[in-house]
mmCIF file of C-alpha atoms and ligand atoms in Angstrom:
data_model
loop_
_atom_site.group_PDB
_atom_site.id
_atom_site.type_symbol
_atom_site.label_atom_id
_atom_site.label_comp_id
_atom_site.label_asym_id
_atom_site.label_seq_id
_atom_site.Cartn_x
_atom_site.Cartn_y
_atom_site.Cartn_z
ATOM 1 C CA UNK A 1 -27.251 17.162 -23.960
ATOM 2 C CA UNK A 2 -27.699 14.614 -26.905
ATOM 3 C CA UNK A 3 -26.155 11.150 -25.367
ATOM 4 C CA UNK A 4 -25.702 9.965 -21.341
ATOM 5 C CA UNK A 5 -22.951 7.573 -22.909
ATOM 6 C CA UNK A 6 -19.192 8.795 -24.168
ATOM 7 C CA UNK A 7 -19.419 8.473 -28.324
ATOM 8 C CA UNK A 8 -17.138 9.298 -30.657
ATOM 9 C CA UNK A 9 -17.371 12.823 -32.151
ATOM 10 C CA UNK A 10 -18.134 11.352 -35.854
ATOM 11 C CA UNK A 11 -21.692 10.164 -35.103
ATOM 12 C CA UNK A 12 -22.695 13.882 -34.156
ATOM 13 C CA UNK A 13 -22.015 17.346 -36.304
ATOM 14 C CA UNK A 14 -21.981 19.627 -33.982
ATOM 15 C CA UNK A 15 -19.147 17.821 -32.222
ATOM 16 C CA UNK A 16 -17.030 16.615 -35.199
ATOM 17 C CA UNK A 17 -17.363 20.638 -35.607
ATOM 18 C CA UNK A 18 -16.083 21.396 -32.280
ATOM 19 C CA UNK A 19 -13.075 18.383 -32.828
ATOM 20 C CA UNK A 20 -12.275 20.334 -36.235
ATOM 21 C CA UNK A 21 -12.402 23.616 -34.114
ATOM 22 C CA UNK A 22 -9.982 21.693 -31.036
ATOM 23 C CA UNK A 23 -7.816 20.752 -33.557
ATOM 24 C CA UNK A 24 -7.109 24.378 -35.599
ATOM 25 C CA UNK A 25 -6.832 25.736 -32.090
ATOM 26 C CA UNK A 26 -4.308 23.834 -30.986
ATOM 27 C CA UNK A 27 -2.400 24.508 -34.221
ATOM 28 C CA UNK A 28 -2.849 27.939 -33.910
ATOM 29 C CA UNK A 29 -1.452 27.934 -30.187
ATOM 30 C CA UNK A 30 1.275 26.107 -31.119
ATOM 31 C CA UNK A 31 2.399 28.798 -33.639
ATOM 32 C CA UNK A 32 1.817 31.614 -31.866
ATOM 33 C CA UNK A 33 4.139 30.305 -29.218
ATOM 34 C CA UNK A 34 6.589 29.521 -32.192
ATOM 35 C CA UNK A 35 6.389 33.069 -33.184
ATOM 36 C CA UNK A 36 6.389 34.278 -29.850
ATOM 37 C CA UNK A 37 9.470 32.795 -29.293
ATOM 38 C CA UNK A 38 11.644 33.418 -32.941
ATOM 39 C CA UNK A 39 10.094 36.520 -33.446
ATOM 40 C CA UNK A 40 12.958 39.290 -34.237
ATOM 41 C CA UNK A 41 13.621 43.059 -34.738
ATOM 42 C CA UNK A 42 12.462 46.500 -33.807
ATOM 43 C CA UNK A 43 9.292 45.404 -32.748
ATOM 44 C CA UNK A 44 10.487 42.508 -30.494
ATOM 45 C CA UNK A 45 9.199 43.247 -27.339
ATOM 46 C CA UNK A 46 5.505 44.130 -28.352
ATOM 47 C CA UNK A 47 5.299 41.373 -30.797
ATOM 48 C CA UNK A 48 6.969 38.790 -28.339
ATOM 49 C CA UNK A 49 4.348 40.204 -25.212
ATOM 50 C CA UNK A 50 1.488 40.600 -27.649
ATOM 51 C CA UNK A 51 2.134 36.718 -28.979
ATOM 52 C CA UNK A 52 2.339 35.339 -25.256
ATOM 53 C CA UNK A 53 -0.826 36.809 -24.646
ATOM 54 C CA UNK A 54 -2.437 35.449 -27.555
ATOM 55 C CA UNK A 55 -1.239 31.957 -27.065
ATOM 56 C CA UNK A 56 -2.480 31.921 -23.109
ATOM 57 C CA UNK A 57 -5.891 32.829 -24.357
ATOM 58 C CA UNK A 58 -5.426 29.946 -26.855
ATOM 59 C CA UNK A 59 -4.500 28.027 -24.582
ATOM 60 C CA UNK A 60 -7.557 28.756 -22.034
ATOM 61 C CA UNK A 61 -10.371 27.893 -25.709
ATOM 62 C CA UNK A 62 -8.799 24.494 -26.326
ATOM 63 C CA UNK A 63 -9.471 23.302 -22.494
ATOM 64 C CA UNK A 64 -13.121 25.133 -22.611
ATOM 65 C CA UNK A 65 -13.482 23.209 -26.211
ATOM 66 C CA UNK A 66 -12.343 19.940 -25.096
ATOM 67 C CA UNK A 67 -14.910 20.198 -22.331
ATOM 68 C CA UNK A 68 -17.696 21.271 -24.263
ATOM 69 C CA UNK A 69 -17.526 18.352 -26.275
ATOM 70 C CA UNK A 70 -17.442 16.051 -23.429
ATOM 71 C CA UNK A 71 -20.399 17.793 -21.607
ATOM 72 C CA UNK A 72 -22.139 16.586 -25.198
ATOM 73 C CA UNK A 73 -21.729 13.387 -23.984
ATOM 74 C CA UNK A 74 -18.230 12.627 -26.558
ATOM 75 C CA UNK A 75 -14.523 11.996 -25.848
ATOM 76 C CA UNK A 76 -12.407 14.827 -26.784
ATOM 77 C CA UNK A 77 -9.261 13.809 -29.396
ATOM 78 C CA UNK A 78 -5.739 14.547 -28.459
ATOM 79 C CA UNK A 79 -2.033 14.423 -28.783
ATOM 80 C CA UNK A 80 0.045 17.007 -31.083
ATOM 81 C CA UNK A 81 0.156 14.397 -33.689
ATOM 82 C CA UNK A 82 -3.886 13.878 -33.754
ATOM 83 C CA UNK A 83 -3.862 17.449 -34.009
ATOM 84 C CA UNK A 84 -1.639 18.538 -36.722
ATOM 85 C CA UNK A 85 -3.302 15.502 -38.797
ATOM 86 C CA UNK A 86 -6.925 17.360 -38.390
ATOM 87 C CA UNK A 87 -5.694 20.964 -38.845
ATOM 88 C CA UNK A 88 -6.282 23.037 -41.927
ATOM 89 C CA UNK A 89 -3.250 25.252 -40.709
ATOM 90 C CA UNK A 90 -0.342 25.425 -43.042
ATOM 91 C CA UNK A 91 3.203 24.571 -41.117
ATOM 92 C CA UNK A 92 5.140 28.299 -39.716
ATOM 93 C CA UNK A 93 8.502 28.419 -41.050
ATOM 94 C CA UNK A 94 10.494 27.380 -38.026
ATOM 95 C CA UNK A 95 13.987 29.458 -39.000
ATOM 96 C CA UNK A 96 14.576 33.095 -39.188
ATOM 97 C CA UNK A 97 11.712 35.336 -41.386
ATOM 98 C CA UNK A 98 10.811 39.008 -40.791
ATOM 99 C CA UNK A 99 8.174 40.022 -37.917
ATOM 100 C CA UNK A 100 6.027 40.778 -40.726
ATOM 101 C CA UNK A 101 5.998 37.287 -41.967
ATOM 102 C CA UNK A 102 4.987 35.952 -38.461
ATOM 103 C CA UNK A 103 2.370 38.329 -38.400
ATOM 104 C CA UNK A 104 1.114 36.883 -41.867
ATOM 105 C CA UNK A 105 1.098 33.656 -41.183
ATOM 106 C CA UNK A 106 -0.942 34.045 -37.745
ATOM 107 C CA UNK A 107 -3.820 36.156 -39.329
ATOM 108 C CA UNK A 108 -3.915 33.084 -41.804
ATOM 109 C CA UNK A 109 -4.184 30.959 -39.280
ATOM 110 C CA UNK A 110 -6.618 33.292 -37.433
ATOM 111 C CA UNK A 111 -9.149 33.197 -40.236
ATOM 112 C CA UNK A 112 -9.227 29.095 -40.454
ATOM 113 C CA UNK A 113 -9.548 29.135 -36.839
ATOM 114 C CA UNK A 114 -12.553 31.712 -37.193
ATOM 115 C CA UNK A 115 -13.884 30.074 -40.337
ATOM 116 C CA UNK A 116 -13.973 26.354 -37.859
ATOM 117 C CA UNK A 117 -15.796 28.887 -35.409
ATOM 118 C CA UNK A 118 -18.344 29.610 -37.952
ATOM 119 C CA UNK A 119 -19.234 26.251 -38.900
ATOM 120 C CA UNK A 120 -19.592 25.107 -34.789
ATOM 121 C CA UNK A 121 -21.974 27.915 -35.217
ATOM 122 C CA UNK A 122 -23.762 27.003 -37.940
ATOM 123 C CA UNK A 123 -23.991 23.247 -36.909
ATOM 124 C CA UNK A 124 -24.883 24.238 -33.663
ATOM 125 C CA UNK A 125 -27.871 26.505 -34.748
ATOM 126 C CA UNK A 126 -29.054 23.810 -36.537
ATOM 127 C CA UNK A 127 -29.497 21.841 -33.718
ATOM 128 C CA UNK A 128 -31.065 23.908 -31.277
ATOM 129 C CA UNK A 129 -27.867 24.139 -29.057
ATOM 130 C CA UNK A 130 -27.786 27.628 -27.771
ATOM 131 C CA UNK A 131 -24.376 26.902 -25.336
ATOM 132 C CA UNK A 132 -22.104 25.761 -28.121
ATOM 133 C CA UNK A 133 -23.420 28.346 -30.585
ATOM 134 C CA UNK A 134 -22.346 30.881 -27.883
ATOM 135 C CA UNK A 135 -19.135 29.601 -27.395
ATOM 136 C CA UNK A 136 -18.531 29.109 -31.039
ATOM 137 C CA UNK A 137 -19.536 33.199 -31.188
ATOM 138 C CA UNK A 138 -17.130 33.734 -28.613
ATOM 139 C CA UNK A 139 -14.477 32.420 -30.356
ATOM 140 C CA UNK A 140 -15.490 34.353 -33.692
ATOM 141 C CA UNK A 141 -15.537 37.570 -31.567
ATOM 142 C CA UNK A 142 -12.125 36.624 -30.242
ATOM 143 C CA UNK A 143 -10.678 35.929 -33.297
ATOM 144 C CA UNK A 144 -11.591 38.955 -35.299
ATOM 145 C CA UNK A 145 -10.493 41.127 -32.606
ATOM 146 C CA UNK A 146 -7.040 39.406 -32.315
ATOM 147 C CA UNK A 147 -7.021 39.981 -36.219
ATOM 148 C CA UNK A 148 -7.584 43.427 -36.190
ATOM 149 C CA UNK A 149 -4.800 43.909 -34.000
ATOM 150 C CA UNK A 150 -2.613 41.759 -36.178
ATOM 151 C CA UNK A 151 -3.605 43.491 -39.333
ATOM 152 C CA UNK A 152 -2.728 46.997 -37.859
ATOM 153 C CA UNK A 153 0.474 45.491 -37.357
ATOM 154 C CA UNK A 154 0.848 45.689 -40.667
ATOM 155 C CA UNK A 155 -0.195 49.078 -41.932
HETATM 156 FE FE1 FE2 B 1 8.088 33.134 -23.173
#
């Protein structure tokens, strides 16, 4: 732990990584519930389970995110609108598109959600901080298994 007192995630890379990390989460959440819920045709009811699934787990990394960055000693950012402002994620069509398209647009957003993993890792290794580098792997590991799945979706 770097700081007994709350500072802002800026003064500190290895949490401006993790509020980079927060953010493309939460972006990626919020899609995969889009696309859990517009999703359409022959595939529904696996893609429609399969997304749920995904965005619960989602759901579960932002809170254990958020918290890692506080037990650093820094306040967590928040809001949907502080989010989308920090995400790399492009915006999901909201109207009608083909499974497939979903499925494209969430391995996309898979691999700038892994690539935000990487550099937590990265920065964390760098400073000697074993816990988030773990949970940064854990996300990685996470990530490319969800985009296997999603990529055999598509074969
Ligand atoms: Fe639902």
């Amino acid at each position: 732990m770097k700081t007994a007192t709350a500072a802002s995630t800026q003064t500190d890379p290895v949490a401006q990584s993790l509020a980079k990390l927060l953010a493309n989460t939460y972006a990626l959440l919020a899609q995969t519930q889009l696309a859990h819920w517009n999703v359409e045709g022959p595939d529904f009811f696996a893609l429609h389970e399969a997304f749920q699934k995904q965005y619960e787990s989602l759901f579960e990394a932002v809170d254990e995110i958020a918290e890692r960055i506080r037990a650093l000693g820094h306040y967590a950012e928040g809001g949907v609108e502080r989010f989308a402002a920090a995400s790399d994620l492009s915006p999901m069509p909201a109207g009608r598109q083909p499974a497939k398209d979903f499925v494209a647009q969430l391995i996309d957003g898979h691999e700038k959600v892994s690539a935000s993993a990487k550099a937590v890792e990265d920065a964390s290794a760098k400073a000697e901080d074993l816990e988030t580098q773990d949970l940064a792997i854990k996300r990685r590991q996470e990530h490319e298994k969800t985009l296997w799945m999603l990529h055999a979706v598509l074969k």
